[in-house]
Tab-separated table of C-alpha atoms and ligand atoms in Angstrom:
chain	number	residue	atom	x	y	z
A	1	MET	CA	11.030	20.099	-4.589
A	2	SER	CA	13.338	19.050	-1.728
A	3	PHE	CA	12.384	17.738	1.676
A	4	GLU	CA	14.075	17.312	4.956
A	5	ASN	CA	12.319	14.002	5.923
A	6	LEU	CA	11.474	12.489	2.551
A	7	LEU	CA	13.314	11.143	-0.392
A	8	VAL	CA	11.829	10.746	-3.888
A	9	ASN	CA	13.323	8.583	-6.624
A	10	TYR	CA	11.884	8.138	-10.101
A	11	LYS	CA	12.090	5.005	-12.222
A	12	ASP	CA	10.224	5.001	-15.520
A	13	LYS	CA	6.732	6.174	-14.628
A	14	ILE	CA	6.993	5.199	-10.959
A	15	ALA	CA	7.891	7.485	-8.014
A	16	VAL	CA	9.337	5.778	-4.982
A	17	LEU	CA	8.716	7.964	-1.939
A	18	THR	CA	10.772	7.189	1.211
A	19	VAL	CA	9.847	8.448	4.672
A	20	ASN	CA	13.330	9.153	5.957
A	21	ARG	CA	13.495	9.445	9.722
A	22	PRO	CA	14.971	6.042	10.538
A	23	GLU	CA	16.352	7.188	13.928
A	24	ASN	CA	12.712	7.585	15.015
A	25	LEU	CA	11.448	4.593	13.051
A	26	ASN	CA	10.034	7.083	10.577
A	27	ALA	CA	7.511	8.432	13.041
A	28	LEU	CA	5.229	11.099	11.588
A	29	ASN	CA	5.940	14.494	13.148
A	30	LYS	CA	4.187	17.667	11.967
A	31	GLN	CA	6.843	18.525	9.468
A	32	THR	CA	6.815	15.058	7.890
A	33	ILE	CA	3.032	15.260	7.582
A	34	ALA	CA	3.281	18.634	5.842
A	35	GLU	CA	6.098	17.396	3.566
A	36	LEU	CA	4.074	14.270	2.642
A	37	ARG	CA	1.094	16.311	1.717
A	38	ALA	CA	3.190	18.601	-0.485
A	39	CYS	CA	4.985	15.684	-2.042
A	40	PHE	CA	1.850	13.671	-2.858
A	41	LEU	CA	0.202	16.717	-4.485
A	42	ASP	CA	3.349	17.435	-6.401
A	43	LEU	CA	3.572	13.822	-7.681
A	44	GLU	CA	-0.197	13.837	-8.531
A	45	ALA	CA	0.356	16.961	-10.669
A	46	ASN	CA	3.274	15.253	-12.472
A	47	LYS	CA	1.771	13.487	-15.441
A	48	ASN	CA	4.889	11.364	-15.947
A	49	VAL	CA	4.201	9.636	-12.615
A	50	ARG	CA	1.555	6.919	-13.036
A	51	CYS	CA	2.010	5.158	-9.691
A	52	ILE	CA	3.620	5.946	-6.324
A	53	VAL	CA	5.265	3.442	-3.967
A	54	ILE	CA	5.753	4.609	-0.393
A	55	ILE	CA	8.291	2.894	1.850
A	56	GLY	CA	10.021	3.615	5.169
A	57	ALA	CA	13.796	4.154	5.473
A	58	GLY	CA	15.817	1.436	7.128
A	59	GLU	CA	15.025	-2.217	7.692
A	60	LYS	CA	13.086	-1.903	10.907
A	61	ALA	CA	10.010	0.099	10.149
A	62	PHE	CA	7.649	1.369	7.546
A	63	ILE	CA	6.312	4.047	9.978
A	64	ALA	CA	6.070	3.490	13.756
A	65	GLY	CA	3.151	5.904	14.218
A	66	ALA	CA	2.569	9.565	14.959
A	67	ASP	CA	5.562	11.151	16.757
A	68	ILE	CA	4.784	10.511	20.395
A	69	LYS	CA	7.540	12.893	21.545
A	70	GLU	CA	5.861	15.750	19.696
A	71	PHE	CA	2.377	15.430	21.140
A	72	VAL	CA	3.133	14.327	24.700
A	73	THR	CA	2.216	17.709	26.206
A	74	PHE	CA	-0.821	18.332	24.122
A	75	SER	CA	-4.179	19.518	25.483
A	76	GLU	CA	-7.619	18.111	24.421
A	77	GLU	CA	-8.008	20.884	21.870
A	78	GLU	CA	-4.481	20.362	20.495
A	79	GLY	CA	-5.206	16.647	20.249
A	80	LYS	CA	-8.387	17.264	18.285
A	81	THR	CA	-6.580	19.663	15.928
A	82	LEU	CA	-3.759	17.069	15.418
A	83	ALA	CA	-6.254	14.370	14.337
A	84	ARG	CA	-8.457	16.711	12.237
A	85	GLU	CA	-5.629	18.431	10.434
A	86	GLY	CA	-3.761	15.096	9.895
A	87	GLN	CA	-6.887	13.473	8.459
A	88	GLU	CA	-7.734	16.416	6.240
A	89	GLN	CA	-4.326	17.389	5.049
A	90	LEU	CA	-2.705	14.000	4.536
A	91	PHE	CA	-4.729	10.862	5.074
A	92	ASN	CA	-7.830	11.870	3.059
A	93	THR	CA	-5.525	13.399	0.442
A	94	ILE	CA	-3.756	10.094	-0.122
A	95	GLU	CA	-7.030	8.155	-0.259
A	96	ASN	CA	-8.474	10.494	-2.847
A	97	LEU	CA	-5.272	10.974	-4.806
A	98	SER	CA	-5.901	10.432	-8.523
A	99	THR	CA	-2.550	8.618	-8.844
A	100	PRO	CA	-2.549	5.162	-7.297
A	101	VAL	CA	-0.373	4.686	-4.223
A	102	ILE	CA	1.058	1.405	-3.053
A	103	ALA	CA	2.359	1.098	0.576
A	104	ALA	CA	5.337	-1.321	0.688
A	105	ILE	CA	5.450	-2.277	4.364
A	106	ASN	CA	8.635	-3.757	5.738
A	107	GLY	CA	8.870	-3.971	9.498
A	108	TYR	CA	6.584	-1.964	11.800
A	109	ALA	CA	3.462	-0.236	10.557
A	110	LEU	CA	1.977	1.027	13.807
A	111	GLY	CA	-0.570	3.594	14.799
A	112	GLY	CA	-0.423	6.506	12.321
A	113	GLY	CA	1.917	4.338	10.187
A	114	LEU	CA	-0.682	1.705	9.692
A	115	GLU	CA	-3.301	4.446	9.229
A	116	LEU	CA	-1.206	5.936	6.494
A	117	ALA	CA	-0.847	2.477	4.809
A	118	MET	CA	-4.616	2.047	5.067
A	119	ALA	CA	-5.199	5.388	3.316
A	120	CYS	CA	-3.091	4.007	0.415
A	121	HIS	CA	-4.876	2.257	-2.409
A	122	ILE	CA	-2.897	-1.003	-2.103
A	123	ARG	CA	-0.731	-2.527	0.659
A	124	MET	CA	2.150	-5.061	0.132
A	125	VAL	CA	3.656	-6.529	3.272
A	126	SER	CA	6.661	-8.692	3.997
A	127	ASP	CA	7.105	-11.711	6.217
A	128	ARG	CA	8.876	-9.385	8.611
A	129	SER	CA	6.022	-6.853	8.829
A	130	GLN	CA	4.294	-6.150	12.202
A	131	LEU	CA	1.046	-4.215	11.904
A	132	GLY	CA	-1.045	-2.797	14.670
A	133	LEU	CA	-2.808	0.077	16.341
A	134	PRO	CA	-1.271	0.322	19.803
A	135	GLU	CA	-2.763	3.715	20.690
A	136	VAL	CA	-4.801	2.382	23.589
A	137	THR	CA	-1.509	1.493	25.378
A	138	LEU	CA	-0.814	5.241	25.366
A	139	GLY	CA	-4.268	6.180	26.611
A	140	LEU	CA	-5.316	7.186	23.119
A	141	ILE	CA	-7.351	5.876	20.214
A	142	PRO	CA	-6.286	5.937	16.569
A	143	GLY	CA	-6.720	9.492	15.300
A	144	TYR	CA	-5.780	9.393	11.643
A	145	GLY	CA	-8.822	7.449	10.462
A	146	GLY	CA	-7.766	4.072	11.862
A	147	THR	CA	-11.102	3.207	13.600
A	148	GLN	CA	-12.868	3.695	10.263
A	149	ARG	CA	-10.465	2.310	7.657
A	150	LEU	CA	-9.395	-0.741	9.618
A	151	ALA	CA	-13.070	-1.762	10.059
A	152	GLN	CA	-13.630	-1.220	6.302
A	153	LEU	CA	-10.661	-3.405	5.431
A	154	VAL	CA	-10.839	-6.259	7.956
A	155	GLY	CA	-14.446	-6.071	9.252
A	156	LYS	CA	-15.780	-4.645	12.516
A	157	GLY	CA	-15.022	-7.618	14.810
A	158	ARG	CA	-11.335	-7.927	13.826
A	159	ALA	CA	-10.930	-4.149	13.924
A	160	MET	CA	-12.397	-4.037	17.428
A	161	GLU	CA	-10.028	-6.765	18.566
A	162	MET	CA	-6.930	-5.195	17.065
A	163	ILE	CA	-7.765	-1.710	18.419
A	164	THR	CA	-8.848	-2.698	21.947
A	165	SER	CA	-6.126	-5.362	22.474
A	166	ALA	CA	-3.396	-3.356	20.688
A	167	ASN	CA	-2.071	-6.730	19.432
A	168	PHE	CA	0.185	-6.669	16.440
A	169	ILE	CA	-0.343	-9.003	13.508
A	170	ASP	CA	2.358	-10.217	11.219
A	171	GLY	CA	2.406	-10.020	7.436
A	172	LYS	CA	0.827	-13.366	6.876
A	173	GLN	CA	-2.007	-12.623	9.208
A	174	ALA	CA	-2.460	-9.226	7.598
A	175	TYR	CA	-2.890	-10.996	4.242
A	176	VAL	CA	-5.372	-13.449	5.691
A	177	TYR	CA	-7.296	-10.530	7.144
A	178	GLY	CA	-7.425	-8.742	3.828
A	179	LEU	CA	-5.414	-5.853	5.253
A	180	ALA	CA	-2.578	-6.675	2.920
A	181	ASN	CA	-2.965	-7.405	-0.803
A	182	SER	CA	0.115	-9.630	-0.848
A	183	VAL	CA	2.732	-10.955	1.465
A	184	VAL	CA	6.252	-11.548	0.124
A	185	SER	CA	9.768	-12.012	1.553
A	186	ALA	CA	11.418	-8.869	2.900
A	187	SER	CA	14.177	-9.116	0.295
A	188	THR	CA	11.693	-9.010	-2.595
A	189	LEU	CA	9.164	-6.532	-1.188
A	190	LEU	CA	10.300	-3.496	-3.085
A	191	MET	CA	10.770	-5.413	-6.341
A	192	GLU	CA	7.308	-7.026	-6.065
A	193	SER	CA	5.752	-3.649	-5.309
A	194	LEU	CA	7.526	-2.049	-8.298
A	195	LYS	CA	6.349	-4.881	-10.498
A	196	LEU	CA	2.754	-4.155	-9.529
A	197	ALA	CA	3.352	-0.434	-9.945
A	198	ILE	CA	4.732	-0.990	-13.428
A	199	LYS	CA	1.638	-3.110	-14.385
A	200	ILE	CA	-0.650	-0.275	-13.174
A	201	ALA	CA	1.431	2.421	-14.848
A	202	GLY	CA	1.013	0.685	-18.186
A	203	ASN	CA	-2.771	0.940	-18.014
A	204	SER	CA	-4.902	3.937	-19.040
A	205	PRO	CA	-4.159	6.657	-16.389
A	206	LEU	CA	-7.520	8.264	-16.938
A	207	ALA	CA	-9.382	4.926	-16.353
A	208	VAL	CA	-7.222	4.129	-13.279
A	209	THR	CA	-8.160	7.537	-11.853
A	210	ALA	CA	-11.789	7.011	-12.640
A	211	ALA	CA	-11.657	3.598	-10.937
A	212	ILE	CA	-10.186	5.052	-7.785
A	213	LYS	CA	-12.903	7.690	-7.728
A	214	ALA	CA	-15.724	5.186	-8.201
A	215	VAL	CA	-14.433	2.666	-5.571
A	216	ASN	CA	-13.919	5.465	-3.040
A	217	ALA	CA	-17.411	6.815	-3.651
A	218	GLY	CA	-18.939	3.700	-2.153
A	219	TYR	CA	-17.311	4.523	1.143
A	220	LYS	CA	-18.333	8.184	1.291
A	221	GLU	CA	-21.431	9.393	3.058
A	222	GLY	CA	-23.805	11.134	0.747
A	223	GLU	CA	-22.330	9.579	-2.416
A	224	ASN	CA	-23.832	6.743	-4.442
A	225	GLY	CA	-20.989	4.555	-5.665
A	226	TYR	CA	-23.133	2.999	-8.414
A	227	GLU	CA	-24.087	6.427	-9.737
A	228	VAL	CA	-20.413	7.629	-9.686
A	229	GLU	CA	-19.449	4.443	-11.528
A	230	VAL	CA	-22.072	5.145	-14.222
A	231	ASP	CA	-20.854	8.721	-14.556
A	232	GLU	CA	-17.145	7.761	-14.664
A	233	PHE	CA	-17.772	4.914	-17.094
A	234	GLY	CA	-19.547	7.271	-19.435
A	235	LYS	CA	-16.789	9.858	-19.270
A	236	CYS	CA	-14.244	7.254	-20.323
A	237	PHE	CA	-15.868	7.042	-23.715
A	238	GLY	CA	-14.815	10.650	-24.386
A	239	THR	CA	-11.126	10.091	-23.706
A	240	GLU	CA	-8.134	9.519	-25.965
A	241	ASP	CA	-7.241	6.614	-23.691
A	242	PHE	CA	-10.473	4.849	-24.701
A	243	LYS	CA	-9.661	5.393	-28.356
A	244	GLU	CA	-6.121	4.081	-27.834
A	245	GLY	CA	-7.134	1.115	-25.712
A	246	THR	CA	-9.913	-0.096	-28.046
A	247	ASP	CA	-7.935	0.617	-31.197
A	248	ALA	CA	-4.986	-1.437	-29.768
A	249	PHE	CA	-7.359	-4.301	-28.951
A	250	LEU	CA	-8.924	-4.310	-32.431
A	251	THR	CA	-5.596	-4.078	-34.237
A	252	LYS	CA	-3.983	-6.625	-31.965
A	253	ARG	CA	-1.214	-4.502	-30.510
A	254	LYS	CA	-0.264	-3.294	-27.041
A	255	PRO	CA	-1.858	-0.004	-26.059
A	256	SER	CA	0.391	2.950	-25.350
A	257	PHE	CA	-1.233	5.618	-23.213
A	258	ASN	CA	0.102	9.185	-23.138
B	1	CAA	N1	7.107	8.379	18.013
B	1	CAA	C1	8.314	8.894	18.389
B	1	CAA	N2	9.449	8.250	18.428
B	1	CAA	C2	9.373	6.911	18.126
B	1	CAA	C3	8.135	6.295	17.813
B	1	CAA	C4	7.020	7.108	17.737
B	1	CAA	N3	5.789	6.642	17.373
B	1	CAA	N4	8.395	4.961	17.605
B	1	CAA	C5	9.682	4.814	17.809
B	1	CAA	N5	10.282	5.929	18.151
B	1	CAA	C6	11.686	6.180	18.478
B	1	CAA	C7	12.006	5.619	19.881
B	1	CAA	O1	11.636	6.546	20.850
B	1	CAA	C8	13.558	5.460	19.753
B	1	CAA	O2	14.078	6.718	19.868
B	1	CAA	P1	15.327	6.943	20.984
B	1	CAA	O3	16.448	6.149	20.442
B	1	CAA	O4	15.567	8.422	20.905
B	1	CAA	O5	14.825	6.473	22.294
B	1	CAA	C9	13.711	4.978	18.287
B	1	CAA	O6	12.575	5.408	17.667
B	1	CAA	C10	13.910	3.475	18.220
B	1	CAA	O7	12.747	2.897	18.834
B	1	CAA	P2	12.843	1.812	20.029
B	1	CAA	O8	14.166	1.923	20.749
B	1	CAA	O9	11.595	1.861	20.870
B	1	CAA	O10	12.897	0.436	19.137
B	1	CAA	P3	12.391	-0.949	19.614
B	1	CAA	O11	12.900	-1.931	18.600
B	1	CAA	O12	12.772	-1.256	21.025
B	1	CAA	O13	10.814	-0.951	19.527
B	1	CAA	C11	8.684	-0.366	18.562
B	1	CAA	C12	10.134	-0.736	18.341
B	1	CAA	C13	7.904	-1.576	19.128
B	1	CAA	C14	8.074	0.021	17.243
B	1	CAA	C15	8.613	0.819	19.562
B	1	CAA	O14	9.442	1.868	19.155
B	1	CAA	C16	7.256	1.392	19.739
B	1	CAA	O15	6.478	0.806	20.437
B	1	CAA	N6	6.998	2.609	19.162
B	1	CAA	C17	5.748	3.346	19.312
B	1	CAA	C18	4.599	2.634	18.524
B	1	CAA	C19	3.339	3.419	18.831
B	1	CAA	O16	2.832	3.426	19.913
B	1	CAA	N7	2.734	3.980	17.795
B	1	CAA	C20	1.529	4.729	17.901
B	1	CAA	C21	1.809	6.178	18.051
B	1	CAA	S1	0.372	7.157	18.489
B	1	CAA	C22	-0.431	7.433	17.016
B	1	CAA	O17	0.001	6.979	15.969
B	1	CAA	C23	-1.671	8.290	17.169
B	1	CAA	C24	-2.480	8.407	16.026
B	1	CAA	O18	-3.164	7.478	15.601
B	1	CAA	C25	-2.657	9.690	15.389
């Protein structure tokens, strides 16, 4: 598959997906959203890919938000469609992807860019990152799930402050808030993200997928996370990965999952 605004590189069992519109600080226009959806689904279907790392092209930004130039003339109805389709087609897809996704955030992750990072399973930031939801400065609110996911990650009070003030926080603050899993230097961000990806990729892919499903279930209305956990736990016992993992433990060797 080839894309106009994305690059995909493979290393061992890791796919590095680059949003490649540096002249617009990797802003998410309609085409990039559609390409990202297609790319994530394609990578999910590829059983050789055990973890995805998403980055932004250039040194300045991960993603500076939805493409303001594209929606500037939109009506109320078009605005609603933009948010709904974006959430359904891309942001929820990433969150529910069975392959784990790490956002490696160097530079700006703003608006839809931070919302995309928050839909990922794990976020790594650098000491040069700036994260924020500046939509209220445009007369908007976050539309790609930001009001919900930010509150889930940092708590309601901090989310309210970040969204209503439009203040940016740096990488260290994001780590303190629990918005970022780790903060590292900009020069080591990709390497550290790949190290984590390699660690994840060496584990049972079926168990990793089951874990994502169970954790996500706790945040979904109408689902009981504990019940989903019981179900997924039970299903693990019927897998080749379980046989391999337990056999490796008992015979004192490293497991190798297909
Ligand atoms: N959409 C479209 N273009 C963007 C963009 C965006 N979100 N962010 C940056 N760009 C473009 C700029 O317009 C500029 O293009 P031109 O050279 O053609 O003018 C180019 O990228 C470089 O940007 P700047 O010259 O502005 O760079 P800077 O270093 O002076 O500032 C910045 C960097 C602080 C990130 C600034 O670009 C900025 O504030 N960007 C917008 C951030 C924002 O408001 N994001 C939220 C978007 S709305 C949203 O995401 C809604 C939603 O939830 C669904």
